[in-house]
Short mmCIF file of C-alpha atoms (C1' of nucleotides) in Angstrom, two decimals:
data_model
loop_
_atom_site.label_atom_id
_atom_site.label_comp_id
_atom_site.label_asym_id
_atom_site.label_seq_id
_atom_site.Cartn_x
_atom_site.Cartn_y
_atom_site.Cartn_z
CA MET A 21 9.15 3.38 11.76
CA SER A 22 8.25 1.16 8.66
CA VAL A 23 4.91 1.43 6.68
CA ARG A 24 2.37 -1.29 7.41
CA THR A 25 -0.73 -1.21 5.62
CA ARG A 26 -4.01 -3.71 5.28
CA PHE A 27 -6.96 -4.81 3.45
CA ALA A 28 -9.32 -5.57 5.81
CA PRO A 29 -12.69 -7.03 3.73
CA SER A 30 -15.86 -8.53 5.49
CA PRO A 31 -16.32 -11.58 3.80
CA THR A 32 -19.90 -11.33 2.92
CA GLY A 33 -19.78 -11.27 -0.95
CA TYR A 34 -17.23 -11.33 -3.42
CA LEU A 35 -14.23 -9.35 -3.77
CA HIS A 36 -15.57 -6.62 -5.78
CA ILE A 37 -14.28 -3.75 -7.99
CA GLY A 38 -14.15 -1.27 -5.25
CA GLY A 39 -12.49 -3.51 -2.58
CA ALA A 40 -9.89 -4.32 -5.20
CA ARG A 41 -8.64 -1.14 -5.61
CA THR A 42 -8.60 -0.29 -2.03
CA ALA A 43 -6.35 -3.59 -1.78
CA LEU A 44 -3.98 -2.36 -4.57
CA PHE A 45 -3.86 1.27 -3.12
CA ASN A 46 -2.93 -0.35 0.13
CA TRP A 47 -0.53 -2.84 -1.64
CA LEU A 48 1.04 0.02 -3.87
CA TYR A 49 1.70 2.04 -0.74
CA ALA A 50 3.69 -1.05 1.19
CA ARG A 51 5.61 -1.94 -1.73
CA LYS A 52 6.52 1.64 -2.59
CA HIS A 53 7.72 2.31 0.86
CA GLY A 54 9.24 -1.25 1.72
CA GLY A 55 6.76 -1.93 3.94
CA SER A 56 4.31 -4.94 4.84
CA PHE A 57 0.99 -5.63 3.59
CA ILE A 58 -1.59 -7.28 5.77
CA LEU A 59 -4.44 -9.08 5.05
CA ARG A 60 -7.23 -9.38 7.59
CA ILE A 61 -11.07 -10.76 7.29
CA GLU A 62 -12.93 -8.87 9.20
CA ASP A 63 -15.67 -11.59 9.89
CA THR A 64 -17.24 -10.50 13.56
CA ASP A 65 -20.59 -10.68 11.81
CA ARG A 66 -20.85 -14.70 12.00
CA GLU A 67 -24.38 -14.22 10.61
CA ARG A 68 -23.47 -12.93 7.27
CA SER A 69 -20.03 -14.35 6.64
CA THR A 70 -19.02 -17.30 4.88
CA ARG A 71 -16.44 -19.22 3.94
CA GLU A 72 -16.98 -19.19 0.23
CA SER A 73 -16.54 -15.55 0.61
CA VAL A 74 -13.34 -15.84 2.25
CA ASN A 75 -12.24 -18.00 -0.48
CA ALA A 76 -13.48 -15.94 -3.51
CA ILE A 77 -11.44 -12.88 -1.72
CA LEU A 78 -8.44 -15.13 -1.51
CA GLU A 79 -8.79 -16.34 -4.61
CA GLY A 80 -9.17 -12.81 -6.46
CA MET A 81 -6.23 -11.42 -4.60
CA ALA A 82 -4.27 -14.00 -5.92
CA TRP A 83 -5.33 -13.65 -9.45
CA LEU A 84 -4.62 -9.80 -9.01
CA GLY A 85 -1.18 -10.65 -7.56
CA LEU A 86 -1.96 -8.88 -4.84
CA ASP A 87 0.43 -10.92 -2.24
CA TYR A 88 0.34 -10.03 1.45
CA ASP A 89 3.17 -10.30 3.65
CA GLU A 90 0.93 -11.17 7.04
CA GLY A 91 -2.24 -13.03 7.32
CA PRO A 92 -5.19 -13.48 6.32
CA HIS A 93 -5.76 -12.88 10.08
CA PHE A 94 -9.31 -13.74 11.10
CA GLN A 95 -11.25 -11.23 13.56
CA SER A 96 -13.13 -14.34 14.63
CA GLU A 97 -10.05 -16.05 15.93
CA ARG A 98 -9.17 -12.75 18.12
CA PHE A 99 -12.52 -12.48 20.08
CA GLU A 100 -10.60 -13.22 23.44
CA ARG A 101 -8.46 -10.33 22.96
CA TYR A 102 -11.59 -8.07 22.00
CA ARG A 103 -13.52 -9.25 25.67
CA GLU A 104 -10.15 -8.38 27.29
CA VAL A 105 -10.12 -4.74 25.57
CA ILE A 106 -13.90 -4.13 26.59
CA HIS A 107 -13.41 -5.35 29.59
CA ARG A 108 -10.45 -2.98 30.38
CA LEU A 109 -12.56 0.02 29.23
CA LEU A 110 -15.45 -1.04 31.25
CA GLU A 111 -13.31 -1.15 34.29
CA GLU A 112 -11.87 2.34 33.45
CA GLY A 113 -15.16 3.81 33.26
CA LYS A 114 -14.55 4.36 29.72
CA ALA A 115 -17.47 2.47 28.36
CA TYR A 116 -20.64 1.09 30.16
CA TYR A 117 -23.35 -0.89 29.73
CA CYS A 118 -26.53 -0.12 28.12
CA TYR A 119 -29.95 -1.82 28.89
CA CYS A 120 -31.96 -0.15 26.15
CA THR A 121 -33.88 -2.46 23.92
CA ARG A 122 -33.72 -2.04 20.30
CA GLU A 123 -37.88 -0.96 20.27
CA GLU A 124 -36.69 1.58 22.80
CA LEU A 125 -33.65 2.69 20.19
CA GLU A 126 -35.95 2.86 17.59
CA ALA A 127 -38.58 5.00 19.04
CA MET A 128 -35.81 7.17 20.04
CA ARG A 129 -34.33 7.63 16.09
CA ALA A 130 -37.92 8.11 15.05
CA GLU A 131 -38.57 10.80 17.26
CA GLN A 132 -35.74 12.44 16.44
CA MET A 133 -35.79 12.24 12.71
CA ALA A 134 -39.33 13.83 13.41
CA ARG A 135 -37.69 16.38 15.31
CA LYS A 136 -35.33 16.89 12.11
CA GLN A 137 -32.55 15.97 14.31
CA LYS A 138 -29.72 13.54 13.70
CA PRO A 139 -30.42 10.52 15.12
CA ARG A 140 -27.99 9.67 17.62
CA TYR A 141 -27.92 7.71 21.35
CA ASP A 142 -28.82 10.13 23.87
CA GLY A 143 -26.48 8.28 26.78
CA ARG A 144 -29.65 7.61 28.78
CA CYS A 145 -27.75 4.73 30.77
CA ARG A 146 -24.66 6.44 30.73
CA ASP A 147 -24.83 6.78 34.43
CA ARG A 148 -27.01 3.91 35.20
CA ARG A 149 -25.85 1.31 37.82
CA GLU A 150 -28.50 -0.84 38.11
CA PRO A 151 -29.01 -3.91 35.47
CA ARG A 152 -32.25 -4.12 34.19
CA PRO A 153 -33.97 -7.78 34.37
CA GLY A 154 -34.60 -9.36 31.68
CA VAL A 155 -32.31 -7.14 29.37
CA GLU A 156 -29.01 -8.24 28.38
CA PRO A 157 -27.03 -5.21 28.14
CA VAL A 158 -24.58 -4.15 24.96
CA VAL A 159 -21.45 -2.21 26.12
CA ARG A 160 -21.65 1.38 24.60
CA PHE A 161 -18.14 3.59 24.47
CA LYS A 162 -18.25 6.71 26.34
CA ASN A 163 -17.56 9.11 23.54
CA PRO A 164 -16.07 12.50 24.83
CA LEU A 165 -18.68 15.10 25.03
CA GLU A 166 -16.67 18.45 24.24
CA GLY A 167 -13.99 19.56 22.19
CA GLU A 168 -13.20 18.07 18.69
CA VAL A 169 -11.72 15.46 16.62
CA VAL A 170 -9.30 16.45 13.59
CA VAL A 171 -8.65 13.84 10.92
CA ASP A 172 -5.34 14.88 9.43
CA ASP A 173 -6.17 12.85 6.08
CA LEU A 174 -3.48 12.21 3.22
CA VAL A 175 -6.13 12.69 0.41
CA ARG A 176 -8.99 14.58 2.04
CA GLY A 177 -6.70 17.12 4.36
CA ARG A 178 -7.87 17.96 7.64
CA VAL A 179 -11.35 17.26 8.58
CA VAL A 180 -13.04 18.59 11.59
CA PHE A 181 -15.58 16.52 13.62
CA ARG A 182 -17.31 18.15 16.62
CA ASN A 183 -17.43 15.41 19.41
CA GLU A 184 -21.34 16.37 19.81
CA GLU A 185 -22.00 15.27 16.69
CA LEU A 186 -20.91 11.75 17.59
CA ASP A 187 -22.78 9.39 20.30
CA ASP A 188 -21.97 6.46 22.40
CA LEU A 189 -21.65 3.74 20.03
CA ILE A 190 -22.10 0.14 20.73
CA ILE A 191 -18.60 -2.00 21.30
CA ALA A 192 -20.23 -5.11 22.39
CA ARG A 193 -23.28 -6.56 21.31
CA SER A 194 -25.91 -8.45 23.53
CA ASP A 195 -24.22 -11.81 22.81
CA GLY A 196 -21.09 -10.22 23.90
CA THR A 197 -19.58 -10.04 20.34
CA PRO A 198 -17.37 -6.67 19.49
CA THR A 199 -18.58 -4.81 16.98
CA TYR A 200 -16.47 -3.34 13.78
CA ASN A 201 -15.74 -0.15 15.32
CA LEU A 202 -14.14 -1.99 17.99
CA THR A 203 -12.07 -4.61 16.36
CA VAL A 204 -10.65 -2.19 13.68
CA VAL A 205 -9.56 0.04 16.28
CA VAL A 206 -7.93 -2.96 18.12
CA ASP A 207 -6.38 -4.69 15.28
CA ASP A 208 -4.72 -1.77 13.81
CA LEU A 209 -3.42 -1.14 17.12
CA ASP A 210 -2.16 -4.72 17.48
CA MET A 211 -1.00 -5.21 14.17
CA GLY A 212 1.05 -1.97 14.21
CA VAL A 213 -0.57 -0.69 11.23
CA THR A 214 0.63 2.69 10.19
CA HIS A 215 -1.70 3.87 7.47
CA VAL A 216 -5.23 2.99 7.08
CA ILE A 217 -6.07 3.42 3.44
CA ARG A 218 -9.75 2.78 2.97
CA GLY A 219 -13.04 3.98 1.12
CA ASP A 220 -14.78 7.28 1.78
CA ASP A 221 -17.14 5.54 3.15
CA HIS A 222 -15.34 5.16 6.62
CA LEU A 223 -14.56 8.82 7.03
CA ASN A 224 -17.53 9.30 9.34
CA ASN A 225 -16.12 6.79 11.31
CA THR A 226 -12.89 7.71 11.83
CA PRO A 227 -13.47 10.51 14.56
CA ARG A 228 -14.94 7.62 16.42
CA GLN A 229 -11.91 5.20 15.80
CA ILE A 230 -9.83 7.59 17.05
CA ASN A 231 -11.54 8.41 20.26
CA ILE A 232 -11.40 4.70 20.96
CA LEU A 233 -7.60 4.75 20.23
CA ARG A 234 -7.30 7.37 22.39
CA ALA A 235 -9.03 5.73 25.48
CA LEU A 236 -6.79 2.85 24.84
CA GLY A 237 -3.72 5.25 25.23
CA ALA A 238 -2.82 4.99 21.66
CA GLU A 239 -1.84 7.34 18.96
CA PRO A 240 -4.16 7.01 15.71
CA PRO A 241 -2.31 5.99 12.63
CA ARG A 242 -2.42 7.93 9.27
CA TYR A 243 -5.62 7.95 7.55
CA ALA A 244 -6.29 8.01 3.69
CA HIS A 245 -9.65 7.91 2.68
CA VAL A 246 -10.39 7.35 -1.33
CA PRO A 247 -13.08 8.28 -3.04
CA MET A 248 -16.04 5.75 -3.94
CA ILE A 249 -16.54 4.18 -7.49
CA LEU A 250 -19.77 4.74 -8.56
CA GLY A 251 -22.18 2.77 -11.40
CA GLU A 252 -22.85 4.50 -14.65
CA ASP A 253 -26.07 5.92 -13.02
CA GLY A 254 -24.15 8.07 -10.12
CA SER A 255 -24.98 5.61 -7.40
CA ARG A 256 -22.46 3.71 -5.68
CA LEU A 257 -21.29 0.86 -7.80
CA SER A 258 -22.99 -2.47 -7.14
CA LYS A 259 -24.53 -5.42 -8.73
CA ARG A 260 -27.07 -3.99 -10.59
CA HIS A 261 -24.69 -2.24 -12.61
CA GLY A 262 -23.05 -5.44 -14.27
CA ALA A 263 -19.97 -7.45 -13.18
CA VAL A 264 -18.59 -6.27 -10.09
CA SER A 265 -16.91 -9.18 -8.77
CA VAL A 266 -12.96 -9.56 -9.76
CA LEU A 267 -13.37 -13.06 -10.51
CA GLU A 268 -16.29 -12.24 -12.78
CA TYR A 269 -13.60 -10.55 -14.92
CA ARG A 270 -11.08 -13.00 -14.74
CA ASP A 271 -13.82 -15.36 -16.20
CA GLN A 272 -14.82 -12.70 -18.76
CA GLY A 273 -11.44 -13.12 -20.38
CA TYR A 274 -9.86 -10.13 -18.94
CA LEU A 275 -6.00 -9.73 -17.83
CA PRO A 276 -5.26 -9.43 -14.04
CA GLU A 277 -2.65 -6.36 -15.41
CA ALA A 278 -5.42 -4.79 -17.28
CA LEU A 279 -7.76 -4.42 -14.39
CA LEU A 280 -4.82 -3.26 -11.97
CA ASN A 281 -4.01 -0.32 -14.53
CA TYR A 282 -7.80 0.61 -14.68
CA LEU A 283 -8.42 0.43 -11.29
CA VAL A 284 -5.04 2.62 -10.37
CA ARG A 285 -6.33 5.06 -12.99
CA LEU A 286 -9.31 5.58 -11.00
CA GLY A 287 -8.94 8.51 -8.35
CA TRP A 288 -5.22 8.41 -9.83
CA ALA A 289 -3.25 9.94 -12.41
CA TYR A 290 0.42 10.58 -13.64
CA GLY A 291 0.15 13.22 -16.15
CA ASP A 292 -1.06 11.95 -19.69
CA LYS A 293 0.45 8.44 -18.58
CA GLU A 294 -2.06 5.93 -19.31
CA ILE A 295 -0.16 2.51 -19.35
CA PHE A 296 1.49 1.55 -15.99
CA SER A 297 3.35 -1.74 -15.50
CA ILE A 298 3.19 -2.96 -12.02
CA ASP A 299 6.72 -1.61 -11.48
CA GLU A 300 5.96 1.98 -12.78
CA MET A 301 2.79 1.93 -10.54
CA ILE A 302 4.76 1.23 -7.54
CA GLU A 303 7.25 3.74 -8.55
CA LEU A 304 4.92 6.40 -9.37
CA PHE A 305 1.65 5.75 -7.13
CA ASP A 306 1.39 8.26 -4.16
CA ILE A 307 -1.58 8.00 -1.82
CA ARG A 308 -1.37 11.87 -1.52
CA ASP A 309 -1.87 12.28 -5.18
CA VAL A 310 -5.37 10.47 -5.05
CA ASN A 311 -8.15 12.85 -6.01
CA LYS A 312 -11.07 13.48 -3.82
CA SER A 313 -13.96 13.18 -6.07
CA ALA A 314 -15.83 10.17 -6.43
CA SER A 315 -15.32 8.12 -10.37
CA THR A 316 -17.76 6.39 -12.50
CA PHE A 317 -16.46 2.91 -13.67
CA ASN A 318 -16.57 2.72 -17.22
CA PRO A 319 -16.51 -0.77 -19.02
CA ALA A 320 -15.54 0.46 -22.20
CA LYS A 321 -12.17 2.11 -21.01
CA LEU A 322 -11.44 -1.27 -19.20
CA LEU A 323 -12.11 -3.35 -22.12
CA TRP A 324 -9.74 -0.98 -24.34
CA LEU A 325 -7.00 -1.56 -21.97
CA ASN A 326 -7.51 -5.34 -21.85
CA HIS A 327 -7.44 -5.17 -25.44
CA HIS A 328 -4.43 -3.26 -25.10
CA TYR A 329 -2.82 -5.77 -22.53
CA ILE A 330 -3.70 -8.52 -24.96
CA MET A 331 -1.98 -6.88 -28.04
CA HIS A 332 1.02 -5.55 -26.37
CA SER A 333 2.30 -8.01 -23.71
CA ASP A 334 4.37 -11.08 -23.93
CA PRO A 335 2.95 -13.72 -26.31
CA LEU A 336 4.17 -16.46 -23.88
CA HIS A 337 2.16 -14.70 -21.13
CA VAL A 338 -1.02 -14.07 -22.89
CA ALA A 339 -1.16 -17.65 -23.99
CA HIS A 340 -0.61 -18.93 -20.49
CA HIS A 341 -4.33 -17.13 -19.67
CA LEU A 342 -5.65 -18.46 -23.14
CA ARG A 343 -4.67 -21.97 -22.17
CA TRP A 344 -7.07 -21.21 -19.15
CA HIS A 345 -10.22 -20.07 -21.22
CA LEU A 346 -9.43 -22.64 -23.89
CA GLY A 347 -9.54 -24.96 -20.86
CA ARG A 348 -12.94 -23.86 -19.93
CA LEU A 349 -14.32 -24.83 -23.31
CA GLY A 350 -12.71 -28.11 -22.83
CA ILE A 351 -9.85 -28.08 -25.01
CA ASP A 352 -6.58 -28.78 -23.80
CA PRO A 353 -3.99 -27.69 -26.66
CA ALA A 354 -1.40 -30.27 -25.32
CA GLU A 355 -3.36 -32.92 -27.46
CA GLY A 356 -2.96 -31.41 -30.76
CA GLY A 357 -3.47 -28.09 -32.57
CA PRO A 358 -1.66 -25.07 -33.07
CA ASP A 359 0.55 -23.49 -30.00
CA PRO A 360 -1.32 -21.19 -28.37
CA VAL A 361 1.58 -18.64 -28.67
CA ASP A 362 1.00 -18.96 -32.31
CA VAL A 363 -2.74 -18.57 -31.79
CA VAL A 364 -2.02 -15.22 -29.43
CA LEU A 365 -0.08 -14.03 -32.07
CA ALA A 366 -2.20 -14.51 -34.73
CA GLN A 367 -5.59 -13.28 -33.11
CA ARG A 368 -4.71 -10.80 -30.78
CA GLU A 369 -5.62 -7.47 -32.78
CA ARG A 370 -8.85 -8.67 -33.01
CA CYS A 371 -10.10 -10.09 -29.90
CA LYS A 372 -10.54 -7.85 -27.08
CA THR A 373 -10.91 -10.53 -23.86
CA LEU A 374 -9.43 -14.09 -23.69
CA ARG A 375 -12.72 -15.27 -23.62
CA GLU A 376 -13.48 -14.15 -27.33
CA MET A 377 -10.12 -15.34 -28.27
CA ALA A 378 -10.70 -18.88 -26.94
CA GLN A 379 -14.21 -18.84 -28.64
CA GLY A 380 -12.87 -17.55 -31.48
CA SER A 381 -9.77 -19.95 -31.60
CA ALA A 382 -11.89 -23.28 -30.92
CA PHE A 383 -12.34 -24.12 -34.23
CA PHE A 384 -8.17 -24.72 -34.61
CA TYR A 385 -8.78 -27.63 -32.38
CA ARG A 386 -11.89 -29.11 -32.80
CA ASP A 387 -14.41 -29.49 -35.50
CA PHE A 388 -17.32 -27.02 -35.40
CA GLU A 389 -20.94 -28.29 -35.59
CA HIS A 390 -22.59 -25.91 -37.80
CA TYR A 391 -21.67 -23.16 -40.19
CA ASP A 392 -22.50 -19.49 -38.62
CA GLU A 393 -26.07 -18.50 -39.73
CA LYS A 394 -24.21 -15.09 -41.09
CA ALA A 395 -21.36 -16.60 -42.47
CA VAL A 396 -23.19 -19.68 -44.50
CA LYS A 397 -24.11 -16.94 -46.96
CA HIS A 398 -20.68 -17.10 -48.43
CA LEU A 399 -20.92 -21.17 -49.20
CA LYS A 400 -23.16 -20.53 -52.31
CA PRO A 401 -22.96 -22.78 -55.80
CA GLN A 402 -20.81 -19.55 -57.10
CA ALA A 403 -17.98 -20.17 -54.65
CA LEU A 404 -18.12 -23.96 -55.46
CA GLU A 405 -15.44 -23.72 -58.37
CA ALA A 406 -13.02 -21.71 -56.24
CA LEU A 407 -12.98 -23.99 -53.38
CA LYS A 408 -12.52 -27.08 -55.80
CA ARG A 409 -9.50 -25.39 -57.44
CA LEU A 410 -8.43 -24.18 -54.05
CA TYR A 411 -8.55 -27.68 -52.97
CA GLN A 412 -6.72 -28.93 -55.68
CA ARG A 413 -3.84 -26.40 -55.61
CA LEU A 414 -3.85 -26.87 -51.20
CA ARG A 415 -3.56 -30.78 -51.72
CA ASP A 416 -0.68 -30.41 -54.07
CA LEU A 417 1.07 -27.84 -51.74
CA GLU A 418 4.24 -29.31 -50.11
CA ASP A 419 5.55 -26.19 -48.21
CA TRP A 420 2.18 -25.39 -45.72
CA GLU A 421 3.69 -21.77 -44.66
CA PRO A 422 1.89 -18.70 -45.13
CA GLU A 423 3.89 -17.29 -47.96
CA PRO A 424 3.09 -19.97 -50.16
CA LEU A 425 -0.46 -20.52 -48.99
CA HIS A 426 -1.14 -16.63 -49.60
CA ARG A 427 0.05 -17.24 -53.26
CA VAL A 428 -1.99 -20.07 -53.65
CA VAL A 429 -5.45 -18.12 -52.65
CA VAL A 430 -4.06 -15.20 -54.83
CA GLU A 431 -3.62 -17.29 -58.02
CA THR A 432 -6.83 -19.13 -57.48
CA ALA A 433 -8.25 -15.73 -57.72
CA GLU A 434 -6.50 -14.77 -60.65
CA GLU A 435 -7.15 -17.66 -62.33
CA LEU A 436 -11.19 -17.07 -61.85
CA GLY A 437 -11.03 -13.36 -62.64
CA LEU A 438 -12.42 -12.88 -59.22
CA LYS A 439 -11.49 -10.32 -56.60
CA LEU A 440 -9.18 -11.81 -53.53
CA GLY A 441 -12.52 -11.48 -51.29
CA LYS A 442 -14.40 -13.90 -53.42
CA VAL A 443 -12.31 -16.51 -52.74
CA ALA A 444 -11.09 -15.87 -49.37
CA GLN A 445 -13.86 -15.53 -47.61
CA PRO A 446 -15.85 -18.91 -48.82
CA LEU A 447 -12.85 -20.59 -48.05
CA ARG A 448 -12.71 -18.89 -44.46
CA VAL A 449 -15.81 -20.00 -43.76
CA ALA A 450 -14.77 -23.60 -44.93
CA LEU A 451 -12.43 -23.67 -42.49
CA ALA A 452 -13.36 -21.53 -39.52
CA GLY A 453 -17.35 -22.15 -39.81
CA CYS A 454 -17.80 -18.09 -39.69
CA ALA A 455 -16.89 -15.25 -41.25
CA VAL A 456 -14.47 -14.06 -39.20
CA SER A 457 -10.52 -15.62 -38.62
CA PRO A 458 -6.99 -14.44 -38.86
CA PRO A 459 -5.67 -13.74 -42.34
CA ILE A 460 -6.61 -16.51 -44.49
CA ASP A 461 -2.95 -17.72 -45.07
CA VAL A 462 -2.43 -17.76 -41.43
CA THR A 463 -5.64 -19.49 -40.53
CA LEU A 464 -4.68 -22.20 -43.04
CA HIS A 465 -1.07 -22.32 -41.87
CA LEU A 466 -2.22 -22.82 -38.18
CA LEU A 467 -5.12 -25.41 -38.95
CA GLY A 468 -2.59 -27.74 -40.43
CA LYS A 469 -3.08 -28.97 -43.78
CA GLU A 470 -4.71 -32.40 -43.08
CA LYS A 471 -7.55 -30.36 -41.40
CA SER A 472 -7.91 -27.57 -43.50
CA LEU A 473 -8.34 -30.16 -46.70
CA ALA A 474 -11.37 -31.92 -44.89
CA ARG A 475 -13.06 -28.79 -44.28
CA VAL A 476 -12.74 -27.88 -47.70
CA ARG A 477 -14.44 -30.77 -48.52
CA ARG A 478 -16.53 -30.67 -46.28
CA ALA A 479 -17.63 -27.14 -47.37
CA ILE A 480 -17.83 -28.04 -51.01
CA ALA A 481 -20.32 -31.41 -50.12
CA TYR A 482 -22.43 -28.80 -48.17
CA ILE A 483 -22.88 -27.01 -51.00
CA GLU A 484 -23.72 -29.66 -53.38
CA LYS A 485 -25.95 -31.20 -51.08
CA LYS A 486 -27.96 -27.44 -50.63
CA ALA A 487 -28.06 -27.48 -54.49
CA ASP A 488 -29.37 -30.83 -54.54
CA GLN A 489 -32.03 -29.96 -52.38
CA ASP A 490 -33.17 -26.51 -54.12
"C1'" G B 22 -33.71 15.67 8.31
"C1'" U B 23 -28.49 16.23 10.85
"C1'" C B 24 -23.31 16.16 9.78
"C1'" C B 25 -18.97 15.16 6.47
"C1'" C B 26 -17.17 15.01 1.79
"C1'" C B 27 -16.88 16.16 -3.37
"C1'" A B 28 -17.89 19.60 -8.40
"C1'" U B 29 -13.23 20.63 -16.14
"C1'" C B 30 -15.36 17.18 -22.36
"C1'" G B 31 -20.77 11.44 -22.23
"C1'" U B 32 -16.50 8.73 -19.10
"C1'" C B 33 -11.30 8.50 -16.55
"C1'" U B 34 -8.24 12.94 -16.19
"C1'" A B 35 -3.64 16.93 -17.18
"C1'" G B 36 -4.20 21.50 -14.80
"C1'" C B 37 -3.78 22.57 -8.67
"C1'" U B 38 2.66 27.44 -5.42
"C1'" G B 39 -3.23 32.07 -10.25
"C1'" G B 40 -0.73 34.66 -16.37
"C1'" C B 41 2.64 29.39 -21.11
"C1'" C B 42 -5.21 27.57 -21.37
"C1'" U B 43 -8.25 30.73 -27.68
"C1'" A B 44 -7.87 24.18 -21.33
"C1'" G B 45 -4.23 19.10 -22.90
"C1'" G B 46 -4.15 13.43 -23.02
"C1'" A B 47 -7.25 8.62 -22.82
"C1'" C B 48 -11.87 5.76 -23.54
"C1'" A B 49 -16.37 6.37 -26.08
"C1'" C B 50 -19.20 8.29 -30.60
"C1'" A B 51 -18.36 10.23 -35.96
"C1'" G B 52 -15.93 10.77 -40.74
"C1'" C B 53 -11.78 9.53 -44.12
"C1'" C B 54 -7.59 6.45 -45.49
"C1'" C B 55 -5.71 1.53 -45.39
"C1'" U B 56 -7.92 -3.55 -45.99
"C1'" U B 57 -8.58 -10.66 -48.36
"C1'" U B 58 -13.00 -11.22 -43.39
"C1'" C B 59 -13.09 -9.22 -38.25
"C1'" A B 60 -9.47 -6.19 -36.44
"C1'" A B 61 -5.29 -3.55 -35.75
"C1'" G B 62 -3.39 1.18 -37.59
"C1'" G B 63 -3.07 6.25 -39.23
"C1'" C B 64 -5.67 11.37 -39.74
"C1'" U B 65 -9.58 14.69 -38.78
"C1'" G B 66 -13.98 15.97 -36.07
"C1'" C B 67 -17.52 16.48 -31.74
"C1'" G B 68 -16.91 17.67 -26.87
"C1'" A B 69 -15.90 20.82 -20.54
"C1'" C B 70 -13.74 24.71 -16.42
"C1'" A B 71 -21.95 23.72 -12.39
"C1'" C B 72 -23.96 28.59 -11.64
"C1'" G B 73 -23.72 33.55 -8.99
"C1'" G B 74 -20.63 36.84 -6.40
"C1'" G B 75 -16.17 38.77 -4.85
"C1'" U B 76 -10.12 39.31 -4.16
"C1'" U B 77 -6.65 40.25 -8.68
"C1'" C B 78 -3.79 44.07 -13.81
"C1'" G B 79 -5.09 38.95 -14.87
"C1'" A B 80 -8.91 32.95 -12.09
"C1'" A B 81 -10.28 26.50 -14.23
"C1'" U B 82 -6.68 27.61 -10.68
"C1'" C B 83 -7.48 32.00 -4.30
"C1'" C B 84 -12.41 32.90 -1.02
"C1'" C B 85 -18.00 33.12 -0.01
"C1'" G B 86 -22.67 31.81 -1.45
"C1'" U B 87 -25.96 28.67 -4.57
"C1'" U B 88 -27.32 24.47 -6.85
"C1'" G B 89 -25.98 19.66 -7.80
"C1'" G B 90 -23.91 14.59 -6.45
"C1'" G B 91 -22.07 11.18 -2.96
"C1'" G B 92 -21.23 9.26 2.07
"C1'" A B 93 -22.70 8.70 7.05
"C1'" C B 94 -26.36 8.36 10.99
"C1'" G B 95 -27.20 -0.10 12.52
"C1'" C B 96 -26.61 -4.89 18.54
"C1'" C B 97 -23.20 -4.34 8.83
"C1'" A B 98 -18.83 -3.88 8.00
#
RNA sequence: GUCCCCAUCGUCUAGCUGGCCUAGGACACAGCCCUUUCAAGGCUGCGACACGGGUUCGAAUCCCGUUGGGGACGCCA
């Protein structure tokens, strides 16, 4: 039987880091085994599910390149099917109507907690025949009273639950809509899912789901519960730990392959290998090798990986993403200025994110408004002579290439008896408006003769005006 | 509280079928070198088997307990 995995998020927020890793593991497992990867949107909670969330999840998946072979299936479109299954369970005496009110249930829980017991439904409506006037009943699944359920988990190993620990969970709300534990079971069954790879937080649900599956006469799929991702304070990763949405990382200038590489190494390793291409992941990843313990999200390492990918990926590919970030700054390289590929080549060592690169490269495409306050100190009267001589030499230079440009700067420094930095820094600030840019010859080259000369003139004028004022 | 799960450097991890481990790699951090800015790069350093019992000639590796952490316990998923 061929492998079928699925990713089943509920659209109540954005696609977050943890979900993305679960999706990745499912995707990798399917790809590795030549199986299918299914996307299913679990939107049975109509109160909290939103269309925007669905879009954000789809967009995040697309950006990461996690393509699915089937779906997205929406649970909200399958209510008829769930109703049918619930009806069948009711008919067969494997489920029953429960007329307890929320208040009663709450009181029961409080009492059990007070007695230091695990709060669970006591089954008081199990054998009830008569409806209770004024109460719309829920439907509960009749969980076996005795025996145990064994979950033979691909990452956890053998985990045993006693049925006495479980209670009769609600499978249909009083408005008739199905609940999570019922819908997953039905869908995984209907969709032929062979491997359920999901977060650790579902491990406790698994025996209940297996029981429902058995009541339906089906055999459970293989399960793999992957450990959670924690924030830096050791609690479950959430918004307060900073960026958790996949699209937020895109916006901050991360490459999808960097995020994927970071995610795959969270809870999994292949010896000392740190860098994995997508193909290598597919080849080497095995769900059986995933760790059992939770791991802490480490933004610094992700940043390092991002920088690694910016430096070592095909510049053409990086440039593609850089264009997007330039676009966000209102810059269209097609309208003039250097080729983004050359910008990538010139900038990649010093930019850990593409957003940084776009910001640090904007000066190639448009004039900056002000000199950076930390850099402006280089534009002082002592630099005037150097800038003037540079201007003349640059103006007379025909061959606007890095080599001759480099010579111009070196010769100017020698002529004035200055260290190279004393000449290059003022020039850099004149050209870029700030103290950081690619090597000065490359910067001149990429900016072009016309713009370079104009900016040197601007800097000279700036210094002279400042001198007059003082 | 009850049940389930987990436990190697600050973080991600290698190790897992016991000896090759005076515990390896990566990130971060510190120092040095290189240097026309910022970087990148090179070298060096810092730094862990939670604790206590066993088993064994020998344990990070196996067993038990303690402690610590996480998760579940909803008419959320």
